[in-house]
Amino acid sequence: MSLLPILRYPDPRLHIKAKQITHIDAGIRQLAADMAETMYAAPGIGLAATQVDHHIRMVVIDVSEEKNQLLTFINPEILERSGECQGEEGCLSVPGVYETVTRAEQVRVRAQNLAGETFELAADGLLAICIQHELDHLDGKVFVEYLSRLKQDRIKTKLTKQVKHHERVIA
Ligand code: GNR
Ligand code: NI
């Protein structure tokens, strides 16, 4: 098991569209375990492979209080969306930024698990929001892209300055 470095917005690699997984092998299982460890350590409720610079269609999610309900989605697709809700979102790739995003309230998802079995899941609440947020990552989309251009530019400036400051401090 190992902790993986998380890409930070505005890294252009966050906009790469992830490819379908055709074969679930030991490498995929290891990446899934490392992604779960990285998500729990962050701590976060979800993590997409894109965020750890692997451009394949896999996400891990655990929205439970006890952090004991890990879900792994391989090649996930949203079959149906209904309703609308607004919630405050954050992202491990956009540290310190929390903004309201409008999403579908309920989703039906189809995916494969690590055993290669296809499953379907109906989700609402935080799980539905997290699924939509993670599937966006696989399509190269970060939640700040739902915000105004002005807000996006301010977030870019803030995060770019943070990196520059950090580089200066450790240099
Ligand atoms: O940890 C996370 N919390 C969160 C809160 C509200 C909406 C979405 C999320 S996902 C985020 C982890 C992350 O960045 N996943 O891509
Ligand atoms: Ni995110």
PDB file of C-alpha atoms and ligand atoms in Angstrom:
ATOM      1  CA  MET A   1       0.000   0.000   0.000  1.00  0.00           C
ATOM      2  CA  SER A   2       1.210   3.491  -0.657  1.00  0.00           C
ATOM      3  CA  LEU A   3      -0.021   7.065  -0.578  1.00  0.00           C
ATOM      4  CA  LEU A   4      -0.235   8.635  -4.015  1.00  0.00           C
ATOM      5  CA  PRO A   5       0.435  12.304  -4.798  1.00  0.00           C
ATOM      6  CA  ILE A   6      -2.755  14.184  -5.772  1.00  0.00           C
ATOM      7  CA  LEU A   7      -2.686  16.543  -8.774  1.00  0.00           C
ATOM      8  CA  ARG A   8      -3.676  20.104  -7.960  1.00  0.00           C
ATOM      9  CA  TYR A   9      -5.781  22.444 -10.035  1.00  0.00           C
ATOM     10  CA  PRO A  10      -4.875  24.098 -12.410  1.00  0.00           C
ATOM     11  CA  ASP A  11      -2.694  21.131 -13.459  1.00  0.00           C
ATOM     12  CA  PRO A  12      -3.571  20.415 -17.138  1.00  0.00           C
ATOM     13  CA  ARG A  13      -3.478  16.641 -16.454  1.00  0.00           C
ATOM     14  CA  LEU A  14      -6.778  17.056 -14.538  1.00  0.00           C
ATOM     15  CA  HIS A  15      -8.405  17.663 -17.935  1.00  0.00           C
ATOM     16  CA  ILE A  16      -7.346  14.394 -19.575  1.00  0.00           C
ATOM     17  CA  LYS A  17     -10.289  12.132 -20.445  1.00  0.00           C
ATOM     18  CA  ALA A  18      -9.849   8.734 -18.781  1.00  0.00           C
ATOM     19  CA  LYS A  19      -9.931   5.505 -20.825  1.00  0.00           C
ATOM     20  CA  GLN A  20     -12.149   2.468 -20.247  1.00  0.00           C
ATOM     21  CA  ILE A  21     -10.576  -0.381 -18.266  1.00  0.00           C
ATOM     22  CA  THR A  22     -10.614  -3.543 -20.376  1.00  0.00           C
ATOM     23  CA  HIS A  23      -8.892  -5.956 -18.020  1.00  0.00           C
ATOM     24  CA  ILE A  24      -8.937  -5.909 -14.200  1.00  0.00           C
ATOM     25  CA  ASP A  25      -5.465  -7.167 -13.308  1.00  0.00           C
ATOM     26  CA  ALA A  26      -3.133  -7.003 -10.291  1.00  0.00           C
ATOM     27  CA  GLY A  27      -2.018  -3.496 -11.299  1.00  0.00           C
ATOM     28  CA  ILE A  28      -5.607  -2.226 -11.244  1.00  0.00           C
ATOM     29  CA  ARG A  29      -6.257  -3.898  -7.865  1.00  0.00           C
ATOM     30  CA  GLN A  30      -3.090  -2.337  -6.428  1.00  0.00           C
ATOM     31  CA  LEU A  31      -4.061   1.098  -7.756  1.00  0.00           C
ATOM     32  CA  ALA A  32      -7.563   0.720  -6.233  1.00  0.00           C
ATOM     33  CA  ALA A  33      -6.021  -0.129  -2.823  1.00  0.00           C
ATOM     34  CA  ASP A  34      -3.590   2.798  -3.037  1.00  0.00           C
ATOM     35  CA  MET A  35      -6.398   5.161  -4.075  1.00  0.00           C
ATOM     36  CA  ALA A  36      -8.502   4.066  -1.088  1.00  0.00           C
ATOM     37  CA  GLU A  37      -5.568   4.576   1.272  1.00  0.00           C
ATOM     38  CA  THR A  38      -4.897   8.007  -0.258  1.00  0.00           C
ATOM     39  CA  MET A  39      -8.575   9.009   0.002  1.00  0.00           C
ATOM     40  CA  TYR A  40      -8.844   7.958   3.682  1.00  0.00           C
ATOM     41  CA  ALA A  41      -5.565   9.660   4.589  1.00  0.00           C
ATOM     42  CA  ALA A  42      -6.461  12.955   2.874  1.00  0.00           C
ATOM     43  CA  PRO A  43      -9.197  12.698   4.274  1.00  0.00           C
ATOM     44  CA  GLY A  44     -11.795  12.688   1.508  1.00  0.00           C
ATOM     45  CA  ILE A  45     -15.056  10.954   0.599  1.00  0.00           C
ATOM     46  CA  GLY A  46     -14.021  10.095  -2.953  1.00  0.00           C
ATOM     47  CA  LEU A  47     -11.067   9.947  -5.315  1.00  0.00           C
ATOM     48  CA  ALA A  48     -10.871   9.497  -9.083  1.00  0.00           C
ATOM     49  CA  ALA A  49      -7.868   7.843 -10.792  1.00  0.00           C
ATOM     50  CA  THR A  50      -7.416  11.078 -12.785  1.00  0.00           C
ATOM     51  CA  GLN A  51      -6.491  12.900  -9.558  1.00  0.00           C
ATOM     52  CA  VAL A  52      -3.534  10.567  -9.014  1.00  0.00           C
ATOM     53  CA  ASP A  53      -2.423  10.888 -12.662  1.00  0.00           C
ATOM     54  CA  HIS A  54      -3.836   7.550 -13.867  1.00  0.00           C
ATOM     55  CA  HIS A  55      -6.144   8.251 -16.783  1.00  0.00           C
ATOM     56  CA  ILE A  56      -8.349   5.194 -16.512  1.00  0.00           C
ATOM     57  CA  ARG A  57     -12.026   4.929 -15.500  1.00  0.00           C
ATOM     58  CA  MET A  58     -11.890   3.996 -11.827  1.00  0.00           C
ATOM     59  CA  VAL A  59     -13.088   5.823  -8.705  1.00  0.00           C
ATOM     60  CA  VAL A  60     -13.269   4.999  -5.007  1.00  0.00           C
ATOM     61  CA  ILE A  61     -15.929   6.468  -2.704  1.00  0.00           C
ATOM     62  CA  ASP A  62     -16.774   6.129   0.983  1.00  0.00           C
ATOM     63  CA  VAL A  63     -19.379   8.556   2.328  1.00  0.00           C
ATOM     64  CA  SER A  64     -20.009   6.587   5.555  1.00  0.00           C
ATOM     65  CA  GLU A  65     -19.377   8.126   8.999  1.00  0.00           C
ATOM     66  CA  GLU A  66     -17.361   5.113  10.149  1.00  0.00           C
ATOM     67  CA  LYS A  67     -15.316   4.986   6.929  1.00  0.00           C
ATOM     68  CA  ASN A  68     -16.125   1.315   6.513  1.00  0.00           C
ATOM     69  CA  GLN A  69     -18.205   1.322   3.305  1.00  0.00           C
ATOM     70  CA  LEU A  70     -15.681   1.524   0.520  1.00  0.00           C
ATOM     71  CA  LEU A  71     -17.132   1.435  -2.976  1.00  0.00           C
ATOM     72  CA  THR A  72     -14.954   0.895  -6.049  1.00  0.00           C
ATOM     73  CA  PHE A  73     -16.453   1.788  -9.416  1.00  0.00           C
ATOM     74  CA  ILE A  74     -14.795   0.607 -12.620  1.00  0.00           C
ATOM     75  CA  ASN A  75     -16.088   2.009 -15.930  1.00  0.00           C
ATOM     76  CA  PRO A  76     -19.006   3.762 -14.177  1.00  0.00           C
ATOM     77  CA  GLU A  77     -21.876   5.200 -16.213  1.00  0.00           C
ATOM     78  CA  ILE A  78     -24.805   7.262 -15.039  1.00  0.00           C
ATOM     79  CA  LEU A  79     -27.936   5.601 -16.453  1.00  0.00           C
ATOM     80  CA  GLU A  80     -30.462   8.071 -15.123  1.00  0.00           C
ATOM     81  CA  ARG A  81     -30.460  11.413 -13.319  1.00  0.00           C
ATOM     82  CA  SER A  82     -33.452  13.011 -11.605  1.00  0.00           C
ATOM     83  CA  GLY A  83     -34.248  16.045  -9.525  1.00  0.00           C
ATOM     84  CA  GLU A  84     -31.924  18.899  -8.736  1.00  0.00           C
ATOM     85  CA  CYS A  85     -30.049  19.876  -5.602  1.00  0.00           C
ATOM     86  CA  GLN A  86     -27.468  22.394  -4.517  1.00  0.00           C
ATOM     87  CA  GLY A  87     -24.639  21.475  -2.219  1.00  0.00           C
ATOM     88  CA  GLU A  88     -21.332  22.863  -1.088  1.00  0.00           C
ATOM     89  CA  GLU A  89     -18.484  20.944  -2.731  1.00  0.00           C
ATOM     90  CA  GLY A  90     -14.807  20.693  -2.129  1.00  0.00           C
ATOM     91  CA  CYS A  91     -12.111  18.757  -3.976  1.00  0.00           C
ATOM     92  CA  LEU A  92      -8.797  17.255  -2.911  1.00  0.00           C
ATOM     93  CA  SER A  93      -7.348  18.725  -6.127  1.00  0.00           C
ATOM     94  CA  VAL A  94      -8.597  22.225  -5.210  1.00  0.00           C
ATOM     95  CA  PRO A  95      -7.579  22.522  -1.541  1.00  0.00           C
ATOM     96  CA  GLY A  96      -9.292  25.168   0.594  1.00  0.00           C
ATOM     97  CA  VAL A  97     -12.015  26.000  -1.942  1.00  0.00           C
ATOM     98  CA  TYR A  98     -15.673  25.231  -1.119  1.00  0.00           C
ATOM     99  CA  GLU A  99     -18.421  26.384  -3.471  1.00  0.00           C
ATOM    100  CA  THR A 100     -22.058  25.568  -4.164  1.00  0.00           C
ATOM    101  CA  VAL A 101     -22.748  23.403  -7.212  1.00  0.00           C
ATOM    102  CA  THR A 102     -26.099  22.329  -8.697  1.00  0.00           C
ATOM    103  CA  ARG A 103     -26.341  18.597  -9.423  1.00  0.00           C
ATOM    104  CA  ALA A 104     -28.974  15.928 -10.001  1.00  0.00           C
ATOM    105  CA  GLU A 105     -30.513  14.853  -6.690  1.00  0.00           C
ATOM    106  CA  GLN A 106     -30.694  11.161  -7.602  1.00  0.00           C
ATOM    107  CA  VAL A 107     -28.650   9.037  -9.967  1.00  0.00           C
ATOM    108  CA  ARG A 108     -28.626   5.414 -11.121  1.00  0.00           C
ATOM    109  CA  VAL A 109     -25.140   4.148 -11.853  1.00  0.00           C
ATOM    110  CA  ARG A 110     -23.856   1.028 -13.529  1.00  0.00           C
ATOM    111  CA  ALA A 111     -20.243  -0.034 -12.988  1.00  0.00           C
ATOM    112  CA  GLN A 112     -18.025  -3.048 -12.444  1.00  0.00           C
ATOM    113  CA  ASN A 113     -16.459  -3.984  -9.125  1.00  0.00           C
ATOM    114  CA  LEU A 114     -12.914  -5.282  -8.621  1.00  0.00           C
ATOM    115  CA  ALA A 115     -14.145  -8.838  -9.290  1.00  0.00           C
ATOM    116  CA  GLY A 116     -15.298  -7.687 -12.734  1.00  0.00           C
ATOM    117  CA  GLU A 117     -18.978  -8.073 -11.831  1.00  0.00           C
ATOM    118  CA  THR A 118     -21.409  -5.501 -13.165  1.00  0.00           C
ATOM    119  CA  PHE A 119     -23.628  -3.851 -10.558  1.00  0.00           C
ATOM    120  CA  GLU A 120     -26.194  -1.088 -10.459  1.00  0.00           C
ATOM    121  CA  LEU A 121     -26.746   1.366  -7.648  1.00  0.00           C
ATOM    122  CA  ALA A 122     -29.412   3.995  -6.973  1.00  0.00           C
ATOM    123  CA  ALA A 123     -27.985   6.898  -5.000  1.00  0.00           C
ATOM    124  CA  ASP A 124     -29.194  10.134  -3.482  1.00  0.00           C
ATOM    125  CA  GLY A 125     -27.855  12.689  -1.020  1.00  0.00           C
ATOM    126  CA  LEU A 126     -24.098  13.000  -0.571  1.00  0.00           C
ATOM    127  CA  LEU A 127     -23.406   9.719  -2.398  1.00  0.00           C
ATOM    128  CA  ALA A 128     -25.220  10.965  -5.519  1.00  0.00           C
ATOM    129  CA  ILE A 129     -23.278  14.245  -5.415  1.00  0.00           C
ATOM    130  CA  CYS A 130     -19.976  12.437  -4.914  1.00  0.00           C
ATOM    131  CA  ILE A 131     -20.643  10.016  -7.797  1.00  0.00           C
ATOM    132  CA  GLN A 132     -21.318  12.954 -10.146  1.00  0.00           C
ATOM    133  CA  HIS A 133     -18.221  14.810  -8.893  1.00  0.00           C
ATOM    134  CA  GLU A 134     -15.995  11.732  -9.433  1.00  0.00           C
ATOM    135  CA  LEU A 135     -17.402  10.885 -12.876  1.00  0.00           C
ATOM    136  CA  ASP A 136     -16.721  14.475 -13.920  1.00  0.00           C
ATOM    137  CA  HIS A 137     -13.049  13.945 -12.959  1.00  0.00           C
ATOM    138  CA  LEU A 138     -12.904  10.933 -15.320  1.00  0.00           C
ATOM    139  CA  ASP A 139     -14.145  13.192 -18.114  1.00  0.00           C
ATOM    140  CA  GLY A 140     -11.484  15.780 -17.255  1.00  0.00           C
ATOM    141  CA  LYS A 141     -13.852  18.136 -15.478  1.00  0.00           C
ATOM    142  CA  VAL A 142     -13.147  19.790 -12.115  1.00  0.00           C
ATOM    143  CA  PHE A 143     -16.063  21.228 -10.061  1.00  0.00           C
ATOM    144  CA  VAL A 144     -14.752  24.797 -10.342  1.00  0.00           C
ATOM    145  CA  GLU A 145     -15.681  24.669 -14.032  1.00  0.00           C
ATOM    146  CA  TYR A 146     -19.327  25.081 -12.909  1.00  0.00           C
ATOM    147  CA  LEU A 147     -18.419  28.467 -11.374  1.00  0.00           C
ATOM    148  CA  SER A 148     -18.150  31.850 -13.097  1.00  0.00           C
ATOM    149  CA  ARG A 149     -15.040  32.637 -15.130  1.00  0.00           C
ATOM    150  CA  LEU A 150     -14.181  35.304 -12.528  1.00  0.00           C
ATOM    151  CA  LYS A 151     -14.297  32.791  -9.660  1.00  0.00           C
ATOM    152  CA  GLN A 152     -12.273  30.269 -11.684  1.00  0.00           C
ATOM    153  CA  ASP A 153      -9.592  32.863 -12.373  1.00  0.00           C
ATOM    154  CA  ARG A 154      -9.442  33.861  -8.697  1.00  0.00           C
ATOM    155  CA  ILE A 155      -9.092  30.215  -7.646  1.00  0.00           C
ATOM    156  CA  LYS A 156      -6.328  29.647 -10.234  1.00  0.00           C
ATOM    157  CA  THR A 157      -4.440  32.719  -9.012  1.00  0.00           C
ATOM    158  CA  LYS A 158      -4.799  31.702  -5.359  1.00  0.00           C
ATOM    159  CA  LEU A 159      -3.609  28.121  -5.902  1.00  0.00           C
ATOM    160  CA  THR A 160      -0.768  29.126  -8.245  1.00  0.00           C
ATOM    161  CA  LYS A 161       0.475  31.664  -5.668  1.00  0.00           C
ATOM    162  CA  GLN A 162       0.309  29.018  -2.922  1.00  0.00           C
ATOM    163  CA  VAL A 163       2.541  26.696  -4.957  1.00  0.00           C
ATOM    164  CA  LYS A 164       5.028  29.520  -5.712  1.00  0.00           C
ATOM    165  CA  HIS A 165       5.157  30.505  -2.032  1.00  0.00           C
ATOM    166  CA  HIS A 166       5.679  26.903  -0.978  1.00  0.00           C
ATOM    167  CA  GLU A 167       8.493  26.465  -3.522  1.00  0.00           C
ATOM    168  CA  ARG A 168      10.176  29.608  -2.148  1.00  0.00           C
ATOM    169  CA  VAL A 169       9.889  28.447   1.456  1.00  0.00           C
ATOM    170  CA  ILE A 170      11.372  25.023   0.803  1.00  0.00           C
ATOM    171  CA  ALA A 171      14.059  26.245  -1.653  1.00  0.00           C
TER     172      ALA A 171
HETATM  173  O1  GNR B   1     -13.660  14.803  -0.104  1.00  0.00           O
HETATM  174  C1  GNR B   1     -14.455  15.314  -0.905  1.00  0.00           C
HETATM  175  N1  GNR B   1     -15.571  15.910  -0.440  1.00  0.00           N
HETATM  176  C2  GNR B   1     -16.613  16.327  -1.240  1.00  0.00           C
HETATM  177  C3  GNR B   1     -17.587  17.138  -0.667  1.00  0.00           C
HETATM  178  C4  GNR B   1     -18.656  17.579  -1.414  1.00  0.00           C
HETATM  179  C5  GNR B   1     -18.774  17.197  -2.730  1.00  0.00           C
HETATM  180  C6  GNR B   1     -17.811  16.406  -3.334  1.00  0.00           C
HETATM  181  C7  GNR B   1     -16.736  15.972  -2.581  1.00  0.00           C
HETATM  182  S1  GNR B   1     -15.557  14.934  -3.314  1.00  0.00           S
HETATM  183  C8  GNR B   1     -14.150  15.316  -2.353  1.00  0.00           C
HETATM  184  C9  GNR B   1     -12.986  14.408  -2.718  1.00  0.00           C
HETATM  185  C10 GNR B   1     -12.593  14.648  -4.144  1.00  0.00           C
HETATM  186  O2  GNR B   1     -12.008  15.622  -4.534  1.00  0.00           O
HETATM  187  N2  GNR B   1     -12.972  13.765  -5.012  1.00  0.00           N
HETATM  188  O3  GNR B   1     -12.721  13.934  -6.317  1.00  0.00           O
HETATM  189 NI    NI B   2     -12.559  16.075  -6.612  1.00  0.00          NI
END
